[in-house]
Amino acid sequence: MISFSEFETEDGSPLYLQIIFYIKRGLVAGTIAHREELPSRRVLSALLGVNPNTVQKAYRLLEEEGLVESRTGAASFITIDEAQKQRIKEQLLDADLQGLVTSMRRMGISRDEAVRLIEKAWGEPT
Amino acid sequence: MISFSEFETEDGSPLYLQIIFYIKRGLVAGTIAHREELPSRRVLSALLGVNPNTVQKAYRLLEEEGLVESRTGAASFITIDEAQKQRIKEQLLDADLQGLVTSMRRMGISRDEAVRLIEKAWGEPT
Amino acid sequence: MISFSEFETEDGSPLYLQIIFYIKRGLVAGTIAHREELPSRRVLSALLGVNPNTVQKAYRLLEEEGLVESRTGAASFITIDEAQKQRIKEQLLDADLQGLVTSMRRMGISRDEAVRLIEKAWGEPT
Amino acid sequence: MISFSEFETEDGSPLYLQIIFYIKRGLVAGTIAHREELPSRRVLSALLGVNPNTVQKAYRLLEEEGLVESRTGAASFITIDEAQKQRIKEQLLDADLQGLVTSMRRMGISRDEAVRLIEKAWGEPT
DNA sequence: GTGGTCTAGACCACG
DNA sequence: GTGGTCTAGACCACT
C-alpha cells in the first residue's frame, strides 16, 4: 500500500495535481511499484485532510493516463512499465529544471552560484 | 520602460503571479530599477495576450506590497530600495530551491546527480 | 429562503448595490429574518439575469458588514440583531429622504406639493 | 450665466449624469432659463473640481437631447420650450417618486409614516 | 449541490 | 493616453 506520510500540501497549485505529482515521483523513485495498491478514496481523503472528490479527480486522471487501474468493488492499483517510468521521469525533471534555470538566470545568478545554492539547500550529500 | 520580451507564459500557475514573479526577478537582477516605468495595462495585456484586468491585478498586488506606485491618469512605476531587494531575493530563492530539492529527493535523485542535471540544463557556464 | 420575486432592476446604479439594498430593506421590514437562507449564487443570478459574480460581490460585501455568513459548500444565511436593524433603517431612510428633498427643492417644489405628489404616487394609503 | 454654487457631488452615480440632472432641475424650477449661457467647460470643471472631459460629456449629451446649443468660438446656451420643460419635470419627478415609494414600501413603512418622515426631513415648510 | 478564485471585456474619471 | 470599477463566465475545492 502506497504511503502518503511525507505528503505536504504546497503552494497555490491545484490539490489534485499535487497528489498526481506525488505519486508520479514515487513511481520514478521506485518507492511505488507496479501492482501496488492505492489507498481508497475515503482513506486517502481522510489522511490528507482533503475532500474525497479531490482524490477521486486525481485517481481518474491517473487512470486516463494509464497509470492506475480500477475495478468496481476492489482496490485501485498501479500499472506501469519501464518505458512509462522513463518518460515520466524526463517530464518531471524537465519541468523542475527548466523552471529553476529560467528563474535563476532571470535573477542574474551564475551557474556556479546556482550549484552552490542547491548544494547548500540540499544539506547532507544524500 | 520595463521590457517583457523574455516573458513566456508557463504551466498552470496563475497568470497574474507569473507577471509578479517576472517583475520581482528583474528587480533582484537589477535589470528593473527604482523609478522605472511599467508598461500600461493595455500595452502589457496586448503584449502578453491576456486581459487588462489580469495585468492590473498583478500591478495592484505589487502596489500593496509597496513595490509599485500608481496614480490615475499617469503611468505606474517601480519603487524599491536595497533592503526590499534583498528580502525579495531570499523569498524567490527559497521558493525555487525548496521546491526543487523536495521534488528531486522524492524522485530518488542524489545530490551529485542533481548538480549534474542542473549544470547540463544550464548549458554554457554563464 | 429569501424571495426575490419583487426585485426589479433599476436605473444606472450598480447591480450589486441594488441587490444589497433590496436585502437590507427586507431586513428592516422584517420580511427577511435572522438565520434565513439566501438563494445560492447560481440560483439568484439565474433569477435576476445577472452574472453569478455580481451576486457574489453583493453577498461578500454584506458579509464584510456582518449581515451574512458564508461557508464553502453550504448555503449563506443572514445574521442580524435589533441594533443592526435599527442602524440600517436609519441609513436607508436618510439616503432616501435626503435625495428626494434635495432634488425636489432644486426643482422649485414646495413641501406641501411634495407631500401631495408622494401621496398620489403611493396610491392607496397602505 | 448659470450658477453652480449649490452643486455638490453625491453618491456613486456618474459625475456627468449628476451635472445633467443639476441643470435639468434648474430648468424645471425656472432658475435656468431659455437662452441662458452655460459656463465654459474649463470654467465649470475648475468650479466643480472635476475633469474638463467630464463636463464636456455632460454638455454633449444635453446637446444631443436638444437642450443645449453650441457654436464654435461662442458660449453654449440653453434652448428649451414649455413642452420640453413639462416633459423633463415629469421624468425627474417620476424617477424620484417611484424610487422613494418602492424603497419605503419594501421597508414596511406606511403612507402616513412616509409623509411624516418627509415633512420632518424637509424642515421649514418652504 | 455550495462558495472561492482566476480570467475576461466594457465603461468611467482623469492627465 | 492613464488607472479604477462593474459585469461576466469558467474552474477549483468542499458538503
Coordinates of C-alpha atoms (C1' of nucleotides) in Angstrom, one line a residue:
Chain A
M1 CA 0.0 0.0 0.0
I2 CA 1.4 3.4 -1.0
S3 CA 2.3 5.6 1.9
F4 CA 1.4 9.3 1.9
S5 CA 3.2 10.1 5.1
E6 CA 5.6 12.5 3.5
F7 CA 2.9 14.3 1.6
E8 CA 2.5 18.0 2.4
T9 CA 0.3 20.5 0.6
E10 CA 2.3 23.3 -1.1
D11 CA 1.7 26.4 -3.0
G12 CA -1.3 27.5 -4.9
S13 CA -1.3 24.7 -7.5
P14 CA -4.4 22.5 -7.5
L15 CA -4.5 19.8 -4.9
Y16 CA -5.4 17.1 -7.3
L17 CA -2.3 17.9 -9.3
Q18 CA -0.2 17.8 -6.2
I19 CA -1.5 14.3 -5.5
I20 CA -0.8 13.2 -9.0
F21 CA 2.8 14.5 -8.9
Y22 CA 3.4 13.0 -5.5
I23 CA 2.5 9.6 -6.9
K24 CA 4.5 10.1 -10.1
R25 CA 7.6 11.0 -8.2
G26 CA 7.2 7.8 -6.1
L27 CA 6.9 5.8 -9.3
V28 CA 10.1 7.3 -10.7
A29 CA 12.0 6.7 -7.4
G30 CA 10.7 3.1 -7.3
T31 CA 9.2 3.6 -3.9
I32 CA 5.8 3.0 -5.6
A33 CA 5.9 -0.2 -7.7
H34 CA 3.8 -1.9 -10.4
R35 CA 0.7 -3.6 -9.0
E36 CA 0.9 -1.7 -5.7
E37 CA -2.4 -0.8 -4.2
L38 CA -3.6 2.8 -3.8
P39 CA -5.5 3.8 -0.6
S40 CA -9.2 4.0 -1.2
R41 CA -10.6 7.5 -1.9
R42 CA -12.1 7.7 1.5
V43 CA -9.0 6.7 3.4
L44 CA -6.7 9.0 1.4
S45 CA -9.0 12.0 1.7
A46 CA -9.1 11.5 5.5
L47 CA -5.3 11.1 5.6
L48 CA -4.6 14.2 3.6
G49 CA -7.4 16.3 5.0
V50 CA -8.9 17.0 1.6
N51 CA -12.3 16.3 0.0
P52 CA -12.9 12.7 -1.4
N53 CA -13.9 14.4 -4.7
T54 CA -10.4 15.8 -5.0
V55 CA -8.8 12.4 -4.5
Q56 CA -11.2 10.9 -7.0
K57 CA -10.2 13.5 -9.6
A58 CA -6.5 12.7 -9.1
Y59 CA -7.2 8.9 -9.5
R60 CA -9.4 9.4 -12.5
L61 CA -6.7 11.4 -14.3
L62 CA -4.1 8.9 -13.5
E63 CA -6.4 6.2 -14.8
E64 CA -6.9 8.1 -18.0
E65 CA -3.1 8.3 -18.3
G66 CA -2.9 4.5 -18.0
L67 CA -1.1 4.5 -14.7
V68 CA -3.9 3.3 -12.5
E69 CA -6.4 0.5 -12.9
S70 CA -9.7 0.4 -11.0
R71 CA -12.2 -2.4 -10.8
T72 CA -15.5 -1.7 -9.1
G73 CA -15.6 -3.3 -5.7
A74 CA -11.8 -3.8 -5.5
A75 CA -8.9 -1.5 -4.7
S76 CA -7.3 0.6 -7.4
F77 CA -3.7 -0.3 -8.2
I78 CA -0.7 1.0 -10.1
T79 CA 0.2 -0.3 -13.5
I80 CA 3.5 0.9 -15.0
D81 CA 6.3 -0.4 -17.1
E82 CA 9.9 0.8 -17.5
A83 CA 9.2 2.8 -20.7
Q84 CA 6.5 4.8 -18.9
K85 CA 8.6 5.3 -15.9
Q86 CA 11.4 6.7 -18.0
R87 CA 9.0 9.0 -19.9
I88 CA 7.5 10.4 -16.6
K89 CA 11.0 10.9 -15.1
E90 CA 12.0 13.0 -18.0
Q91 CA 8.8 15.0 -17.9
L92 CA 9.1 15.7 -14.2
L93 CA 12.8 16.6 -14.4
D94 CA 12.3 18.8 -17.4
A95 CA 9.6 20.8 -15.6
D96 CA 11.8 21.1 -12.4
L97 CA 15.0 22.0 -14.2
Q98 CA 13.6 24.4 -16.8
G99 CA 11.7 26.4 -14.1
L100 CA 14.7 26.7 -11.9
V101 CA 17.2 27.6 -14.6
T102 CA 14.9 30.2 -16.1
S103 CA 14.1 31.7 -12.8
M104 CA 17.7 31.9 -11.5
R105 CA 19.1 33.2 -14.8
R106 CA 16.4 35.9 -14.9
M107 CA 17.5 36.8 -11.3
G108 CA 21.1 37.3 -12.6
I109 CA 22.5 34.3 -10.8
S110 CA 25.5 32.5 -12.3
R111 CA 25.7 28.7 -12.9
D112 CA 28.3 28.2 -10.2
E113 CA 26.4 30.3 -7.7
A114 CA 23.3 28.2 -8.5
V115 CA 25.1 25.0 -7.9
R116 CA 26.4 26.3 -4.5
L117 CA 22.9 27.4 -3.5
I118 CA 21.5 24.0 -4.4
E119 CA 24.2 22.1 -2.5
K120 CA 23.5 24.3 0.5
A121 CA 19.7 23.8 0.3
W122 CA 20.2 20.1 -0.1
G123 CA 22.1 19.8 3.1
E124 CA 23.8 16.4 3.7
P125 CA 25.0 14.9 0.4
T126 CA 22.4 12.1 0.4
Chain B
M1 CA 10.3 51.2 -19.6
I2 CA 10.5 47.6 -18.4
S3 CA 10.8 45.1 -21.2
F4 CA 8.7 41.9 -21.2
S5 CA 10.4 40.5 -24.3
E6 CA 11.7 37.5 -22.4
F7 CA 8.4 36.7 -20.7
E8 CA 6.8 33.4 -21.6
T9 CA 3.7 32.0 -20.1
E10 CA 4.2 28.8 -18.3
D11 CA 2.3 26.0 -16.7
G12 CA -0.9 26.1 -14.6
S13 CA 0.2 28.8 -12.2
P14 CA -2.0 32.0 -12.3
L15 CA -1.0 34.5 -14.9
Y16 CA -1.0 37.4 -12.5
L17 CA 1.5 35.6 -10.3
Q18 CA 3.7 34.9 -13.3
I19 CA 3.7 38.6 -14.1
I20 CA 4.6 39.4 -10.5
F21 CA 7.4 36.9 -10.3
Y22 CA 8.8 38.1 -13.7
I23 CA 9.0 41.6 -12.3
K24 CA 10.4 40.6 -9.0
R25 CA 13.2 38.6 -10.6
G26 CA 14.1 41.6 -12.7
L27 CA 14.2 43.7 -9.6
V28 CA 16.6 41.2 -8.0
A29 CA 18.8 41.1 -11.1
G30 CA 18.9 44.8 -11.3
T31 CA 17.5 44.8 -14.9
I32 CA 14.5 46.7 -13.5
A33 CA 15.4 49.7 -11.4
H34 CA 13.8 52.2 -8.9
R35 CA 11.5 54.7 -10.6
E36 CA 11.4 52.8 -13.8
E37 CA 8.0 52.9 -15.6
L38 CA 5.8 49.9 -16.1
P39 CA 4.0 49.3 -19.4
S40 CA 0.4 50.4 -19.2
R41 CA -2.3 47.9 -18.6
R42 CA -3.4 48.0 -22.2
V43 CA 0.1 47.7 -23.6
L44 CA 1.2 44.8 -21.5
S45 CA -2.0 42.9 -21.9
A46 CA -1.8 43.2 -25.6
L47 CA 1.9 42.1 -25.5
L48 CA 1.2 39.1 -23.4
G49 CA -2.1 38.2 -24.9
V50 CA -4.0 38.4 -21.6
N51 CA -6.8 40.5 -20.2
P52 CA -6.0 44.0 -19.0
N53 CA -7.6 43.1 -15.6
T54 CA -5.0 40.3 -15.2
V55 CA -2.2 42.8 -15.6
Q56 CA -4.0 45.2 -13.3
K57 CA -4.3 42.6 -10.6
A58 CA -0.5 41.9 -10.7
Y59 CA 0.2 45.7 -10.5
R60 CA -2.3 46.1 -7.7
L61 CA -0.7 43.4 -5.6
L62 CA 2.8 44.8 -6.2
E63 CA 1.4 48.1 -5.1
E64 CA 0.0 46.6 -1.9
E65 CA 3.5 45.2 -1.3
G66 CA 5.0 48.6 -1.8
L67 CA 6.9 47.9 -4.9
V68 CA 4.8 49.9 -7.4
E69 CA 3.1 53.3 -7.3
S70 CA 0.1 54.1 -9.4
R71 CA -1.9 57.3 -10.0
T72 CA -4.9 57.5 -12.1
G73 CA -4.1 59.1 -15.5
A74 CA -0.4 58.6 -15.1
A75 CA 1.9 55.7 -15.7
S76 CA 2.7 53.2 -12.9
F77 CA 6.3 52.9 -11.8
I78 CA 8.6 50.9 -9.6
T79 CA 9.7 51.9 -6.1
I80 CA 12.3 49.7 -4.4
D81 CA 15.2 50.0 -2.1
E82 CA 18.1 47.7 -1.3
A83 CA 16.5 46.2 1.8
Q84 CA 13.4 45.2 -0.1
K85 CA 15.5 43.9 -3.0
Q86 CA 17.4 41.6 -0.6
R87 CA 14.2 40.4 1.1
I88 CA 12.7 39.5 -2.3
K89 CA 15.8 37.7 -3.5
E90 CA 15.7 35.4 -0.5
Q91 CA 12.0 34.8 -0.9
L92 CA 12.4 33.8 -4.5
L93 CA 15.4 31.7 -4.0
D94 CA 13.8 29.9 -1.1
A95 CA 10.8 29.0 -3.1
D96 CA 12.8 27.8 -6.1
L97 CA 15.3 25.7 -4.1
Q98 CA 12.9 24.2 -1.7
G99 CA 10.6 23.0 -4.5
L100 CA 13.4 21.6 -6.5
V101 CA 15.1 19.7 -3.6
T102 CA 11.9 18.3 -2.3
S103 CA 10.8 17.1 -5.8
M104 CA 14.2 15.6 -6.7
R105 CA 14.7 13.9 -3.4
R106 CA 11.3 12.3 -3.6
M107 CA 12.3 11.0 -7.1
G108 CA 15.3 9.3 -5.5
I109 CA 17.9 11.6 -7.1
S110 CA 21.2 12.1 -5.2
R111 CA 22.7 15.5 -4.6
D112 CA 25.6 14.9 -7.0
E113 CA 23.2 13.7 -9.7
A114 CA 21.1 16.8 -9.1
V115 CA 24.1 19.1 -9.6
R116 CA 25.0 17.3 -12.8
L117 CA 21.4 17.7 -14.1
I118 CA 21.4 21.3 -13.3
E119 CA 24.7 22.0 -14.9
K120 CA 23.5 20.2 -18.0
A121 CA 20.2 22.1 -18.1
W122 CA 22.0 25.4 -17.6
G123 CA 24.2 24.9 -20.7
E124 CA 27.2 27.2 -21.0
P125 CA 28.5 28.3 -17.6
T126 CA 27.2 31.8 -17.7
Chain C
M1 CA -35.4 31.1 1.8
I2 CA -35.5 34.8 0.9
S3 CA -37.7 35.6 -2.0
F4 CA -36.6 38.0 -4.8
S5 CA -39.9 38.0 -6.6
E6 CA -40.4 41.7 -6.1
F7 CA -36.9 42.6 -7.2
E8 CA -36.7 44.7 -10.3
T9 CA -33.5 46.1 -11.8
E10 CA -33.5 49.9 -11.9
D11 CA -31.5 52.7 -13.4
G12 CA -27.8 53.1 -13.6
S13 CA -26.8 52.2 -10.1
P14 CA -24.6 49.2 -9.8
L15 CA -26.4 45.9 -9.8
Y16 CA -24.6 44.6 -6.7
L17 CA -25.7 47.6 -4.8
Q18 CA -29.3 47.1 -5.9
I19 CA -29.1 43.6 -4.5
I20 CA -27.6 44.8 -1.3
F21 CA -30.3 47.4 -0.8
Y22 CA -33.1 45.0 -1.7
I23 CA -31.9 42.7 1.1
K24 CA -31.4 45.5 3.6
R25 CA -34.9 46.8 3.0
G26 CA -36.2 43.4 3.6
L27 CA -34.3 43.2 6.9
V28 CA -35.7 46.5 8.0
A29 CA -39.2 45.4 7.2
G30 CA -38.8 42.1 8.9
T31 CA -39.7 40.1 5.8
I32 CA -36.1 38.8 5.9
A33 CA -35.2 37.3 9.3
H34 CA -32.2 36.2 11.3
R35 CA -30.8 32.8 10.2
E36 CA -32.8 32.9 7.0
E37 CA -31.1 31.4 4.0
L38 CA -30.0 33.3 0.9
P39 CA -30.5 31.8 -2.5
S40 CA -27.3 30.4 -3.9
R41 CA -25.2 32.4 -6.3
R42 CA -26.3 30.4 -9.2
V43 CA -30.0 30.4 -8.4
L44 CA -30.2 34.1 -7.7
S45 CA -28.0 35.0 -10.7
A46 CA -30.3 33.0 -13.0
L47 CA -33.4 34.6 -11.4
L48 CA -32.2 38.1 -11.8
G49 CA -30.5 37.5 -15.2
V50 CA -27.1 38.7 -13.9
N51 CA -23.7 37.1 -13.6
P52 CA -23.0 34.9 -10.5
N53 CA -20.1 37.1 -9.6
T54 CA -22.3 40.1 -9.3
V55 CA -24.4 38.2 -6.8
Q56 CA -21.3 37.0 -5.0
K57 CA -20.0 40.6 -4.7
A58 CA -23.2 41.7 -3.0
Y59 CA -23.1 38.7 -0.6
R60 CA -19.4 39.3 0.1
L61 CA -20.0 43.0 1.0
L62 CA -22.9 42.0 3.2
E63 CA -20.6 39.5 4.8
E64 CA -18.0 42.2 5.5
E65 CA -20.7 44.3 7.1
G66 CA -21.5 41.3 9.3
L67 CA -25.0 40.7 7.9
V68 CA -24.3 37.5 6.1
E69 CA -22.3 34.4 6.9
S70 CA -20.9 32.1 4.2
R71 CA -19.2 28.7 4.3
T72 CA -17.8 26.9 1.3
G73 CA -20.2 24.1 0.3
A74 CA -23.0 25.3 2.5
A75 CA -25.7 27.9 1.9
S76 CA -25.2 31.5 3.0
F77 CA -27.5 32.9 5.6
I78 CA -28.5 36.2 7.3
T79 CA -27.2 37.2 10.7
I80 CA -28.7 40.3 12.2
D81 CA -29.8 41.7 15.6
E82 CA -32.1 44.6 16.6
A83 CA -29.3 47.1 16.9
Q84 CA -28.0 46.5 13.4
K85 CA -31.6 46.6 12.1
Q86 CA -32.2 50.0 13.6
R87 CA -28.8 51.3 12.3
I88 CA -29.6 50.1 8.7
K89 CA -33.1 51.5 8.8
E90 CA -31.7 55.0 9.6
Q91 CA -29.1 54.7 6.9
L92 CA -31.6 53.8 4.3
L93 CA -34.2 56.4 5.3
D94 CA -31.6 59.1 5.4
A95 CA -30.4 58.3 1.9
D96 CA -33.9 58.2 0.5
L97 CA -35.1 61.3 2.1
Q98 CA -32.1 63.5 1.6
G99 CA -32.0 62.6 -2.1
L100 CA -35.7 63.3 -2.6
V101 CA -35.8 66.6 -0.7
T102 CA -32.7 68.0 -2.4
S103 CA -33.9 67.1 -5.8
M104 CA -37.5 68.4 -5.3
R105 CA -36.3 71.6 -3.7
R106 CA -33.9 72.3 -6.5
M107 CA -36.9 71.8 -8.9
G108 CA -38.8 74.5 -7.0
I109 CA -41.4 72.3 -5.5
S110 CA -42.9 73.3 -2.1
R111 CA -43.2 71.0 0.9
D112 CA -47.0 70.7 0.6
E113 CA -46.8 70.0 -3.1
A114 CA -44.2 67.3 -2.4
V115 CA -46.5 65.6 0.1
R116 CA -49.4 65.7 -2.4
L117 CA -47.1 64.1 -5.1
I118 CA -46.0 61.4 -2.7
E119 CA -49.5 60.5 -1.6
K120 CA -50.6 60.3 -5.2
A121 CA -47.6 58.2 -6.2
W122 CA -48.2 55.9 -3.2
G123 CA -51.8 55.1 -4.3
E124 CA -54.0 53.5 -1.7
P125 CA -53.0 54.5 1.9
T126 CA -51.3 51.2 2.9
Chain D
M1 CA -24.9 82.7 -16.6
I2 CA -26.0 79.6 -14.8
S3 CA -24.7 79.3 -11.2
F4 CA -23.4 76.0 -9.9
S5 CA -22.9 77.3 -6.4
E6 CA -25.3 74.8 -4.9
F7 CA -23.9 71.8 -6.7
E8 CA -22.5 69.0 -4.6
T9 CA -21.3 65.7 -5.7
E10 CA -23.3 62.8 -4.4
D11 CA -23.4 59.1 -4.3
G12 CA -21.8 56.7 -6.7
S13 CA -23.7 57.7 -9.8
P14 CA -21.6 59.1 -12.7
L15 CA -20.5 62.7 -12.4
Y16 CA -21.6 63.6 -15.9
L17 CA -25.1 62.5 -15.0
Q18 CA -25.1 64.5 -11.8
I19 CA -24.2 67.6 -13.9
I20 CA -27.0 66.8 -16.3
F21 CA -29.6 66.4 -13.6
Y22 CA -28.5 69.5 -11.8
I23 CA -29.1 71.5 -15.0
K24 CA -32.4 69.8 -15.7
R25 CA -33.7 70.5 -12.2
G26 CA -32.8 74.2 -12.7
L27 CA -34.7 74.2 -16.0
V28 CA -37.8 72.8 -14.3
A29 CA -37.6 75.3 -11.5
G30 CA -37.1 78.2 -13.9
T31 CA -33.9 79.3 -12.2
I32 CA -32.2 78.4 -15.5
A33 CA -34.0 80.0 -18.5
H34 CA -34.1 79.8 -22.3
R35 CA -31.1 81.4 -23.9
E36 CA -29.1 81.4 -20.7
E37 CA -25.4 80.9 -21.1
L38 CA -23.6 77.9 -19.7
P39 CA -20.1 78.3 -18.1
S40 CA -17.3 77.2 -20.5
R41 CA -16.0 73.6 -20.0
R42 CA -12.8 74.9 -18.5
V43 CA -14.5 77.3 -16.0
L44 CA -17.1 74.7 -14.9
S45 CA -14.5 71.9 -14.5
A46 CA -12.4 74.2 -12.3
L47 CA -15.5 75.2 -10.3
L48 CA -16.7 71.7 -9.6
G49 CA -13.2 70.2 -9.3
V50 CA -13.7 67.6 -12.0
N51 CA -12.1 66.9 -15.3
P52 CA -12.9 69.1 -18.3
N53 CA -13.7 65.9 -20.2
T54 CA -16.4 65.1 -17.7
V55 CA -18.1 68.4 -18.2
Q56 CA -17.8 68.1 -22.0
K57 CA -19.6 64.7 -21.8
A58 CA -22.5 66.3 -19.9
Y59 CA -22.7 69.2 -22.4
R60 CA -22.6 66.9 -25.4
L61 CA -25.4 64.7 -24.1
L62 CA -27.5 67.7 -23.3
E63 CA -26.9 68.9 -26.8
E64 CA -27.9 65.6 -28.3
E65 CA -31.1 65.9 -26.2
G66 CA -31.7 69.3 -27.8
L67 CA -31.4 71.3 -24.6
V68 CA -28.1 73.0 -25.3
E69 CA -26.8 74.7 -28.5
S70 CA -23.1 75.2 -29.1
R71 CA -21.4 77.3 -31.7
T72 CA -17.6 77.1 -32.1
G73 CA -16.0 80.1 -30.6
A74 CA -19.0 81.2 -28.7
A75 CA -20.5 80.2 -25.4
S76 CA -23.0 77.3 -25.2
F77 CA -26.5 78.3 -24.2
I78 CA -29.8 76.7 -23.1
T79 CA -32.6 76.2 -25.5
I80 CA -35.9 75.0 -24.1
D81 CA -39.6 75.5 -24.5
E82 CA -42.6 74.8 -22.2
A83 CA -43.4 71.4 -23.7
Q84 CA -39.9 70.2 -23.1
K85 CA -39.8 71.7 -19.6
Q86 CA -43.0 69.8 -18.7
R87 CA -41.7 66.5 -20.1
I88 CA -38.5 66.8 -18.1
K89 CA -40.4 67.7 -15.0
E90 CA -42.4 64.6 -15.2
Q91 CA -39.4 62.4 -15.9
L92 CA -37.5 63.7 -12.9
L93 CA -40.5 63.5 -10.6
D94 CA -41.3 60.0 -11.7
A95 CA -37.8 58.8 -11.1
D96 CA -37.7 60.4 -7.6
L97 CA -41.1 59.3 -6.5
Q98 CA -41.1 55.8 -7.8
G99 CA -37.7 55.1 -6.2
L100 CA -38.8 56.5 -2.8
V101 CA -42.2 54.8 -2.7
T102 CA -40.7 51.4 -3.8
S103 CA -38.0 51.7 -1.2
M104 CA -40.1 52.7 1.7
R105 CA -42.9 50.2 0.9
R106 CA -40.3 47.5 0.8
M107 CA -39.1 48.6 4.2
G108 CA -42.6 48.2 5.5
I109 CA -43.3 51.9 6.0
S110 CA -46.9 53.1 5.8
R111 CA -48.0 56.1 3.7
D112 CA -48.7 58.3 6.6
E113 CA -45.4 57.4 8.2
A114 CA -43.7 58.3 5.0
V115 CA -45.4 61.7 4.8
R116 CA -44.3 62.5 8.4
L117 CA -40.7 61.5 7.6
I118 CA -40.7 63.7 4.5
E119 CA -42.1 66.7 6.3
K120 CA -39.5 66.2 9.0
A121 CA -36.7 65.9 6.5
W122 CA -37.9 68.9 4.7
G123 CA -37.7 71.1 7.7
E124 CA -39.4 74.5 7.4
P125 CA -42.5 74.4 5.1
T126 CA -40.8 76.3 2.3
Chain E
dG1 C1' -25.3 20.9 -4.9
dT2 C1' -22.3 25.1 -2.3
dG3 C1' -18.9 29.3 -2.1
dG4 C1' -13.9 31.0 -3.6
dT5 C1' -10.7 32.4 -7.3
dC6 C1' -8.9 33.5 -11.9
dT7 C1' -9.6 35.4 -16.4
dA8 C1' -12.1 38.5 -19.4
dG9 C1' -14.2 42.9 -21.6
dA10 C1' -16.6 47.4 -21.2
dC11 C1' -17.3 51.8 -19.1
dC12 C1' -15.9 55.9 -16.2
dA13 C1' -12.9 59.7 -14.5
dC14 C1' -8.6 61.7 -15.0
dG15 C1' -3.8 63.9 -17.1
Chain F
dG1 C1' -3.4 58.2 -23.5
dT2 C1' -3.6 56.5 -18.0
dG3 C1' -5.6 53.7 -13.8
dG4 C1' -10.3 52.2 -11.2
dT5 C1' -14.6 49.7 -11.2
dC6 C1' -18.5 46.8 -12.8
dT7 C1' -20.2 42.9 -15.1
dA8 C1' -19.3 38.3 -17.0
dG9 C1' -18.1 33.1 -17.4
dA10 C1' -15.1 29.1 -16.2
dC11 C1' -12.6 26.3 -12.9
dC12 C1' -11.4 24.5 -8.2
dA13 C1' -12.3 22.6 -3.6
dC14 C1' -15.7 21.3 -0.4
dT15 C1' -20.7 19.4 1.9

